[in-house]
Amino acid sequence: MKMTRTTLIAALATFALGGTAIAHSFKVGDLEVGHPMAFETPITAKTGGGFLTVTNNGDSADRLIEVRADFPKVEIHTTEMSDGVARMMHVEAIEIAPGETVTLQPGGYHIMFMGLNGDPFEVGEKIPATLVFEKAGTLDLEFNVEERPASGEKMDHSGH
Ligand SMILES: [Cu+2]
């Protein structure tokens, strides 16, 4: 593996924390984004989910309206259960009310990176992305790719 500056810093940080998942956060205006991460994906995966928390420390609502990353398509999704099957649906925006924390997690809201096409997410990889908020503006951050838990989340991707 070629040791880039980013991987070196990540390796040092991992060492310092004893190999536990690294919590990281990013701020723009009154918003704080906590621990953006994605699970590793199989080589055949066409999509990967991105997860994080957004806390609004201000006194007016804001909305996540767009996510930009180097993939053919990036969408904001929600998950709805119908007939016992989780189906993902595209949403235009996620509202973050003042004083609230919205959690993007498996089975709920998530960011969908689409068109992976044979370049899967690998543990330790960092995915650069830009979140666009209606009021707070843009926020550059990185999603840490982490090991998928053994149970994994099972999702129906037929809607894609
Ligand atoms: Cu999705």
PDB file of C-alpha atoms in Angstrom, residues 37-42 47-51 79 86 88 104-112 121 146-157:
ATOM      1  CA  MET A  37     -18.989   6.917   8.269  1.00  0.00           C
ATOM      2  CA  ALA A  38     -19.839   4.225   5.762  1.00  0.00           C
ATOM      3  CA  PHE A  39     -19.684   0.460   5.993  1.00  0.00           C
ATOM      4  CA  GLU A  40     -17.353  -1.512   3.747  1.00  0.00           C
ATOM      5  CA  THR A  41     -19.108  -2.857   0.662  1.00  0.00           C
ATOM      6  CA  PRO A  42     -18.745  -6.089  -1.304  1.00  0.00           C
ATOM      7  CA  THR A  47     -24.237   1.557  -3.874  1.00  0.00           C
ATOM      8  CA  GLY A  48     -22.916   2.360  -0.415  1.00  0.00           C
ATOM      9  CA  GLY A  49     -24.658   4.108   2.469  1.00  0.00           C
ATOM     10  CA  GLY A  50     -23.270   7.064   4.396  1.00  0.00           C
ATOM     11  CA  PHE A  51     -24.244   7.708   8.016  1.00  0.00           C
ATOM     12  CA  THR A  79     -36.135   3.937   4.563  1.00  0.00           C
ATOM     13  CA  ALA A  86     -37.254  -2.099   4.023  1.00  0.00           C
ATOM     14  CA  MET A  88     -35.308   3.095   0.337  1.00  0.00           C
ATOM     15  CA  LEU A 104     -28.634   9.119   9.687  1.00  0.00           C
ATOM     16  CA  GLN A 105     -28.355   5.392  10.304  1.00  0.00           C
ATOM     17  CA  PRO A 106     -29.109   1.999   8.735  1.00  0.00           C
ATOM     18  CA  GLY A 107     -32.873   1.573   8.531  1.00  0.00           C
ATOM     19  CA  GLY A 108     -33.526   5.324   8.438  1.00  0.00           C
ATOM     20  CA  TYR A 109     -32.209   8.399   6.710  1.00  0.00           C
ATOM     21  CA  HIS A 110     -28.909   7.872   4.925  1.00  0.00           C
ATOM     22  CA  ILE A 111     -26.766   9.208   2.139  1.00  0.00           C
ATOM     23  CA  MET A 112     -26.574   6.907  -0.859  1.00  0.00           C
ATOM     24  CA  PHE A 121     -15.532   0.912   0.004  1.00  0.00           C
ATOM     25  CA  GLU A 146     -15.603   0.888   8.841  1.00  0.00           C
ATOM     26  CA  GLU A 147     -16.029  -2.859   9.128  1.00  0.00           C
ATOM     27  CA  ARG A 148     -19.572  -4.079   8.543  1.00  0.00           C
ATOM     28  CA  PRO A 149     -21.067  -5.772  11.614  1.00  0.00           C
ATOM     29  CA  ALA A 150     -21.583  -9.519  11.171  1.00  0.00           C
ATOM     30  CA  SER A 151     -25.374  -9.184  11.140  1.00  0.00           C
ATOM     31  CA  GLY A 152     -25.201  -6.421   8.531  1.00  0.00           C
ATOM     32  CA  GLU A 153     -28.141  -4.375   7.494  1.00  0.00           C
ATOM     33  CA  LYS A 154     -30.318  -6.013   4.890  1.00  0.00           C
ATOM     34  CA  MET A 155     -31.855  -3.623   2.442  1.00  0.00           C
ATOM     35  CA  ASP A 156     -33.833  -3.900  -0.707  1.00  0.00           C
ATOM     36  CA  HIS A 157     -31.991  -2.022  -3.427  1.00  0.00           C
TER      37      HIS A 157
END
